Amino acid sequence: MHAADQVHLLKENVEIFLPHQALEEKLALARQEHRPLRIKLGFDPTAPDLHLGHAVVLKKLRQFQELGHTIVIIIGDFTARIGDPTGKNKSRPPLSVQQVLENAQTYVNQLSKILNVDKCQIRYNSEWLEAMDMTETIRLLSQVTLAQIMQRTDFNNRFQSNLPISLHELVYPLLQGFDSLQIQADLEMGGTDQLFNCSMGRQLQEGQGAPGQAVLCMPLLKGIDGSAKMSKSEHNTIGLTEAPQEMFGKIMSIPDALLPEYLHLVTDFTPAEKQALLTRLEQGENPMAVKKLIGSNVVQQYHSAEAAAQALAFFQKQVQSKGFTEKEFTAVSWSSLALDPAQPLRLLDLCKALKPHESNSTLKRLMEAGSVWVNGTKVRDAHSLLDMESDALRIKIGKRGFFEVTPD
RNA sequence: GGGGAGAUUCCAGAGUGGCCAAAUGGGACGGACUGUAACUCCGUUAGCGUAAGCUUUCGAAGGUUCGAAUCCUUCUCUCCCCA
């Protein structure tokens, strides 16, 4: 691929370049020195559940990898003990060595859905951070001023609103930056919320007389509820390992206004295809149709084309079709429910057996609200009796609970 | 070291002796609508009970009272200000 084409490809969707010409310069450097760029990807082994928000950054990294550059994955086992102050200020319990290893493994497994993990280097930052003594630590700290640290919006906000900031939090960005120095990163990527931490790495490198890393920040993907950021704590994520039907359904549930953003950031479509779909939206096509295409595309990326087709069919049948009988019911045998055949079977008891985690009160409310159907008929009375002797019984509880209870 | 504020149901946040299973908002769930699980509107949101009603819940443990989320004591934790 020509240099200009590479730059064009790599620039797509990137929100921040630091400095502005960083990408061009680094690529030129790589060409000049006949070596791949070393691109850093940091990971905090406390929460190894990757979702589409992470994927925005990872897909960009894959482009670099496909162009022959080297991805260096940093497992932040040491920094995990401190806690990244980004976002919520909650102290984290220290992780055991065992736990860190397990998390690292699941993390790498998930990465493999997007990156070629075999070609990545994997490093643990305890390797160098644990070895530092006080002298070296102080020397590191001396390279940054308080004013610089306080520029970080998160710290600034908290300081302004009289919220506590622990000293160790102030140090976190330096440690993350120190990782860049250690592995001689040419480039670091992250979401825009990582800009400060990433630029710290650049500063530390330059302070040591080394070339500073370029920083590229990808936009933060909004959550499926339309809120500012997809994040696990907001419960608005689509996980990379989720089942096809689940993934598809979640895409269908995003607010229509988010479609352009999702189209750009999470799909695999070519720029021309993206533009075509945007045009269709602008021309007033039902957003649902475009959403289905996006949903299929996403499922295809993380599962398969076959899975995508099935997920679409499932959605049409389960959500869109109005009939009761054609729904997909989960088969359950009478015997597995452990009901007493000698007792009269109340609807409430059956629902409780099918949904053991719901309380009787909750189930009764569902019935009163008219969301429980038995064999195609809405039943509101929790105490109506059912016949266990009968043939298959089809019951719907809530929007998602379709069960078919059958004799053994 | 000194002084002050606070801990409420999933979350935020009212409530300062009975009208409190506890306002309001968010979230979640459900219904209506829609060939979207979107948008909008409406409703529900401690458990048990056919029901009357009963039980648990307002940081923890005791106490006062006919009656406590509300008053008292001790404890745990959090935050702020001054030094």
XYZ file of C-alpha atoms (C1' of nucleotides) in Angstrom:
491
model
C 0.000 0.000 0.000
C 1.269 3.450 -0.851
C 2.313 5.758 1.940
C -0.449 8.221 1.232
C -3.084 5.499 1.215
C -1.759 4.167 4.483
C -2.026 7.554 6.122
C -5.515 7.976 4.774
C -6.613 4.614 6.108
C -5.006 5.059 9.489
C -6.469 8.491 9.967
C -10.040 7.373 9.600
C -12.102 7.977 12.733
C -9.133 9.182 14.791
C -10.208 12.102 16.942
C -6.938 13.458 18.302
C -3.408 13.421 16.903
C -0.653 14.554 19.216
C 1.233 16.308 17.729
C -0.753 17.021 14.581
C 1.709 15.469 12.187
C 2.670 12.659 14.566
C 1.308 9.864 12.457
C 2.984 10.964 9.247
C 6.293 11.485 11.040
C 6.300 8.118 12.727
C 5.399 6.290 9.554
C 8.177 8.099 7.732
C 10.558 7.160 10.514
C 9.626 3.506 10.255
C 10.180 3.535 6.528
C 13.498 5.300 6.884
C 14.779 2.910 9.518
C 13.268 -0.146 7.855
C 11.552 -1.295 11.007
C 8.023 -1.656 12.258
C 6.637 0.863 14.717
C 6.266 -0.238 18.310
C 2.713 0.523 19.308
C 1.711 0.356 22.919
C -1.580 -0.937 24.196
C -2.029 -0.762 27.936
C -4.485 -2.849 29.868
C -5.499 -2.822 33.483
C -6.172 -6.396 34.579
C -9.013 -5.505 36.930
C -11.830 -5.570 34.414
C -11.074 -7.851 31.517
C -14.457 -7.678 29.832
C -13.939 -6.083 26.455
C -16.792 -4.444 24.624
C -17.448 -2.551 21.418
C -16.067 0.610 22.991
C -12.680 -1.024 23.365
C -13.039 -2.425 19.903
C -12.941 1.060 18.408
C -9.328 1.345 19.519
C -8.500 -2.277 18.821
C -9.712 -2.117 15.248
C -7.403 0.786 14.642
C -4.555 -1.238 16.104
C -5.406 -4.072 13.802
C -4.909 -1.765 10.861
C -1.442 -0.975 12.129
C -0.746 -4.629 12.697
C -1.864 -5.555 9.215
C 0.559 -3.004 7.888
C 3.347 -4.856 9.663
C 3.767 -2.844 12.825
C 4.318 -4.384 16.243
C 1.735 -4.212 18.991
C 3.134 -4.353 22.503
C 0.520 -5.259 25.067
C 1.241 -4.012 28.557
C -0.496 -5.906 31.314
C -0.668 -3.332 34.080
C -0.371 -5.766 36.920
C 1.546 -3.280 39.023
C -0.588 -0.250 38.249
C -3.707 -2.304 38.877
C -2.795 -2.156 42.520
C -3.080 1.601 42.383
C -6.202 2.130 40.332
C -6.613 4.376 37.337
C -8.302 7.554 38.492
C -10.064 7.950 35.156
C -13.764 8.253 35.795
C -15.081 7.046 39.052
C -13.041 7.302 42.158
C -13.383 3.933 43.725
C -10.592 2.205 45.509
C -9.839 -1.192 44.197
C -8.828 -4.148 46.262
C -5.408 -5.487 45.342
C -5.495 -8.413 42.978
C -3.721 -11.642 43.708
C -1.028 -12.815 41.330
C -3.255 -15.685 40.359
C -6.125 -13.368 39.558
C -3.968 -11.095 37.454
C -2.795 -14.051 35.411
C -6.329 -15.272 34.864
C -7.556 -11.840 33.886
C -4.638 -11.392 31.547
C -5.495 -14.685 29.885
C -9.156 -13.827 29.339
C -8.124 -10.421 28.119
C -5.754 -11.844 25.558
C -8.386 -14.333 24.464
C -10.782 -11.513 23.775
C -8.110 -9.504 22.029
C -7.647 -12.380 19.649
C -11.107 -11.636 18.258
C -9.625 -8.519 16.732
C -5.848 -8.695 16.807
C -3.424 -11.380 15.821
C -2.263 -12.072 19.330
C 0.560 -14.356 18.277
C 2.278 -11.417 16.691
C 1.888 -9.192 19.731
C 4.477 -8.807 22.439
C 3.114 -9.129 25.943
C 4.813 -7.432 28.873
C 3.896 -7.020 32.534
C 4.702 -3.629 33.973
C 5.616 -5.074 37.371
C 8.749 -6.188 35.528
C 10.206 -2.690 35.783
C 7.955 -0.884 38.238
C 8.466 -3.359 41.037
C 12.204 -3.078 40.657
C 12.316 0.664 41.112
C 13.835 1.971 44.310
C 13.034 5.231 46.011
C 15.814 7.132 44.297
C 14.573 6.214 40.865
C 11.018 6.866 41.880
C 11.784 10.360 43.088
C 13.735 11.029 39.931
C 10.699 10.035 37.920
C 8.430 12.231 40.005
C 10.745 15.198 39.586
C 10.041 15.293 35.882
C 6.494 16.457 36.232
C 5.050 19.444 38.032
C 1.888 19.624 40.026
C 0.479 22.202 37.656
C 0.905 19.760 34.793
C -0.803 16.965 36.642
C -3.609 19.240 37.692
C -4.362 20.046 34.074
C -5.960 16.710 33.830
C -9.680 17.461 33.810
C -10.530 14.673 36.162
C -8.175 15.962 38.839
C -9.094 19.524 38.147
C -12.805 18.886 38.543
C -12.347 17.023 41.726
C -10.054 19.664 43.123
C -12.503 22.405 42.248
C -15.378 20.583 43.887
C -13.430 19.775 47.036
C -13.394 16.072 46.385
C -10.492 14.032 47.652
C -7.554 13.178 45.440
C -5.119 10.658 46.817
C -1.454 11.112 46.106
C -1.141 7.705 44.549
C -3.715 8.729 41.976
C -1.561 11.650 40.958
C 1.280 9.246 40.351
C -0.697 6.885 38.188
C -0.266 8.795 34.921
C 3.478 8.894 35.473
C 3.700 5.165 35.918
C 1.677 4.592 32.801
C 3.952 6.989 31.007
C 6.982 5.215 32.359
C 5.787 2.057 30.624
C 6.110 3.849 27.305
C 9.664 4.787 28.146
C 10.528 1.221 29.082
C 9.252 -0.394 25.935
C 10.388 2.441 23.682
C 6.945 2.963 22.287
C 6.679 4.886 19.041
C 2.982 5.359 19.396
C 0.306 4.910 22.000
C -3.397 4.646 21.415
C -6.440 4.995 23.592
C -9.814 6.603 23.888
C -9.938 10.362 24.160
C -10.200 9.922 27.922
C -6.678 8.510 27.859
C -5.147 11.556 26.233
C -3.573 12.829 29.408
C -2.031 9.519 30.405
C -0.716 8.921 26.920
C 0.805 12.338 26.589
C 2.559 11.795 29.897
C 4.446 8.935 28.294
C 5.550 11.244 25.543
C 6.759 13.825 28.005
C 8.745 11.317 30.052
C 10.385 9.901 26.973
C 11.455 13.330 25.806
C 12.679 14.130 29.305
C 15.054 11.208 28.976
C 16.256 12.388 25.618
C 14.344 9.671 23.801
C 11.948 10.367 20.940
C 8.483 11.025 22.263
C 5.719 8.672 21.304
C 2.915 9.778 19.075
C -0.511 9.738 20.632
C -3.657 8.859 18.751
C -7.011 8.987 20.481
C -10.146 7.361 19.200
C -13.583 8.780 19.982
C -15.460 7.251 22.874
C -18.299 5.092 21.711
C -21.611 5.950 23.302
C -23.372 3.266 25.302
C -26.421 1.465 23.977
C -28.554 3.635 26.242
C -27.254 6.687 24.421
C -25.225 7.913 27.376
C -21.837 9.494 26.952
C -19.644 6.455 27.227
C -19.959 2.733 26.890
C -18.690 1.287 30.101
C -19.200 -1.756 32.176
C -20.187 0.190 35.253
C -23.029 1.819 33.336
C -24.304 -1.555 32.130
C -24.645 -0.209 28.622
C -22.111 -2.347 26.826
C -22.110 -4.909 24.075
C -19.458 -7.445 24.995
C -17.205 -8.932 22.347
C -17.995 -12.405 23.577
C -21.745 -12.043 23.806
C -24.000 -14.459 21.989
C -25.079 -13.468 18.464
C -28.739 -12.997 19.349
C -27.819 -10.876 22.313
C -25.445 -8.714 20.286
C -27.968 -8.207 17.560
C -30.766 -7.383 19.958
C -28.643 -4.845 21.746
C -27.766 -3.121 18.494
C -31.466 -2.941 17.691
C -32.079 -1.298 21.033
C -29.743 1.630 20.560
C -31.494 4.959 20.071
C -31.913 5.765 16.381
C -29.890 8.942 16.801
C -26.790 6.872 17.483
C -26.854 5.107 14.151
C -24.329 7.283 12.293
C -21.854 6.962 15.127
C -22.215 3.212 15.339
C -22.037 2.934 11.593
C -18.673 4.670 11.598
C -17.141 3.198 14.694
C -18.315 -0.363 15.039
C -19.034 -1.666 11.565
C -16.725 -3.150 9.016
C -18.313 -1.446 6.036
C -16.154 0.366 3.511
C -16.337 4.155 3.502
C -18.479 3.989 0.373
C -20.909 1.570 1.983
C -21.090 3.701 5.094
C -21.877 6.741 3.030
C -24.569 4.896 1.138
C -26.268 3.879 4.360
C -26.046 7.383 5.770
C -27.711 8.675 2.648
C -30.496 6.166 3.025
C -31.073 7.374 6.563
C -31.118 10.981 5.482
C -33.613 10.171 2.790
C -35.999 8.962 5.399
C -35.588 5.219 5.325
C -36.868 3.492 8.445
C -33.854 3.466 10.766
C -34.790 -0.048 11.748
C -33.649 -1.336 8.370
C -30.252 0.295 8.697
C -29.989 -0.902 12.247
C -30.501 -4.439 11.091
C -27.654 -4.086 8.640
C -25.406 -2.741 11.359
C -26.445 -5.512 13.708
C -25.704 -8.152 11.116
C -22.373 -6.608 10.350
C -21.340 -6.598 13.988
C -22.391 -10.162 14.637
C -20.532 -11.194 11.533
C -17.345 -9.603 12.794
C -17.330 -11.337 16.127
C -19.082 -14.549 15.175
C -19.875 -15.489 11.587
C -22.061 -14.655 8.655
C -24.177 -17.660 9.501
C -24.636 -16.502 13.078
C -25.592 -13.074 11.808
C -28.297 -14.500 9.589
C -29.654 -16.553 12.442
C -29.613 -13.582 14.796
C -31.554 -11.525 12.294
C -34.091 -14.291 11.764
C -34.442 -14.704 15.496
C -35.061 -11.020 15.996
C -37.707 -10.913 13.305
C -39.461 -13.896 14.731
C -39.114 -13.143 18.398
C -39.485 -9.376 18.512
C -41.106 -8.215 15.322
C -43.675 -10.850 14.585
C -46.910 -10.401 16.436
C -48.126 -13.940 16.622
C -47.706 -16.011 19.724
C -47.348 -19.438 18.226
C -44.432 -18.772 15.924
C -42.151 -17.564 18.709
C -39.166 -19.563 19.743
C -39.836 -21.265 23.046
C -37.280 -22.698 25.426
C -38.187 -26.301 26.082
C -38.568 -27.282 29.694
C -39.769 -30.631 30.976
C -42.341 -30.912 33.725
C -40.100 -33.136 35.775
C -37.252 -30.631 35.789
C -39.504 -28.104 37.482
C -39.893 -30.230 40.597
C -43.551 -29.409 41.048
C -45.745 -31.573 43.220
C -48.255 -33.345 40.955
C -50.558 -33.949 43.913
C -51.081 -30.236 44.406
C -53.254 -28.093 42.146
C -50.966 -26.143 39.870
C -51.411 -22.417 40.093
C -50.070 -20.173 37.377
C -47.982 -18.380 39.969
C -46.274 -21.615 40.990
C -45.416 -22.457 37.421
C -43.976 -18.999 36.805
C -41.960 -19.230 39.968
C -40.586 -22.605 38.874
C -39.629 -21.180 35.486
C -38.208 -17.953 36.894
C -36.819 -18.939 40.283
C -34.956 -15.673 40.701
C -38.089 -13.556 40.564
C -40.106 -13.047 43.701
C -43.764 -13.999 43.856
C -44.628 -10.351 44.227
C -42.774 -9.447 41.061
C -44.426 -12.258 39.129
C -47.852 -11.260 40.353
C -47.197 -7.722 39.225
C -46.222 -8.990 35.797
C -49.499 -10.844 35.574
C -51.493 -7.843 36.680
C -49.736 -5.763 34.048
C -50.815 -8.259 31.429
C -47.446 -9.576 30.381
C -48.047 -13.257 31.085
C -49.589 -15.366 28.355
C -50.531 -19.014 28.431
C -51.128 -20.800 25.140
C -51.818 -17.540 23.368
C -54.118 -16.051 25.982
C -53.326 -13.286 28.393
C -53.848 -14.448 31.979
C -53.972 -11.903 34.757
C -55.025 -14.063 37.700
C -52.024 -15.500 39.518
C -54.200 -18.140 41.082
C -55.804 -19.566 38.012
C -55.192 -23.289 37.852
C -53.345 -25.136 35.130
C -53.544 -28.730 34.066
C -50.280 -30.612 34.271
C -51.727 -33.541 32.421
C -52.245 -31.554 29.299
C -49.891 -31.603 26.390
C -47.248 -29.009 25.814
C -47.946 -25.755 27.578
C -46.616 -22.567 26.081
C -46.105 -19.661 28.379
C -44.701 -16.180 27.969
C -43.436 -14.251 30.968
C -42.339 -10.704 30.252
C -40.834 -9.682 26.951
C -38.120 -12.267 26.803
C -39.363 -15.299 28.680
C -40.819 -17.853 26.278
C -41.125 -21.365 27.677
C -42.641 -24.550 26.411
C -43.295 -27.011 29.180
C -43.555 -30.551 27.911
C -44.158 -34.012 29.287
C -40.902 -35.933 29.609
C -3.537 18.046 66.534
C -8.321 21.198 66.699
C -13.320 22.083 64.787
C -17.498 20.656 61.737
C -20.728 17.573 58.388
C -22.573 13.006 57.115
C -23.965 7.310 56.452
C -31.693 6.390 53.861
C -34.793 1.375 49.854
C -30.581 -0.573 42.722
C -28.330 4.697 42.324
C -28.869 9.955 43.430
C -31.558 12.335 47.082
C -36.022 14.150 50.477
C -37.729 12.864 55.167
C -36.026 15.104 61.965
C -41.383 10.888 66.972
C -47.151 8.292 64.624
C -50.440 10.213 58.112
C -43.318 6.082 56.250
C -42.264 0.230 52.855
C -40.431 5.970 53.204
C -41.344 12.180 48.445
C -38.852 13.239 43.847
C -35.452 12.072 39.851
C -32.567 8.260 37.363
C -32.216 3.177 36.235
C -34.736 -1.354 35.671
C -39.086 -3.954 34.481
C -44.026 -4.014 32.265
C -48.145 -2.087 29.140
C -49.827 0.819 24.787
C -47.933 2.435 20.228
C -44.330 1.231 16.184
C -43.311 -4.370 10.779
C -36.782 -1.586 15.723
C -35.756 -4.622 22.078
C -35.639 2.855 18.892
C -38.768 7.350 19.963
C -43.125 8.770 22.771
C -46.935 7.977 26.430
C -48.673 5.296 30.747
C -47.834 2.060 34.855
C -44.922 -0.845 38.413
C -40.538 -0.905 41.381
C -39.072 -4.915 49.868
C -40.710 -10.095 51.039
C -44.606 -13.637 52.375
C -49.899 -14.384 51.976
C -56.238 -16.116 48.080
C -57.204 -12.161 51.313
C -57.521 -9.492 55.947
C -52.815 -8.928 57.213
C -47.962 -10.234 58.782
C -42.463 -9.951 58.517
C -37.790 -7.457 57.340
C -35.715 -2.502 55.712
C -33.231 3.845 56.729
C -24.260 2.367 58.673
C -23.736 -1.384 63.514
C -25.108 -2.576 68.552
C -27.810 -1.116 72.684
C -31.490 2.338 75.040
C -35.879 5.944 75.759
C -41.163 5.675 74.133
C -47.773 3.059 73.658
C -44.969 4.120 68.974
C -38.322 5.676 66.130
C -35.414 6.430 59.592
C -36.460 10.445 63.013
C -34.541 11.221 70.309
C -30.164 9.236 73.619
C -25.407 6.162 74.258
C -21.361 3.568 72.257
C -19.004 1.805 67.894
C -17.533 1.577 62.536
C -16.763 4.215 58.176
C -16.729 8.688 54.946
C -16.047 13.794 53.893
C -14.917 19.084 54.798
C -12.412 23.223 57.199
C -8.322 25.145 60.255
C -3.239 23.939 61.822
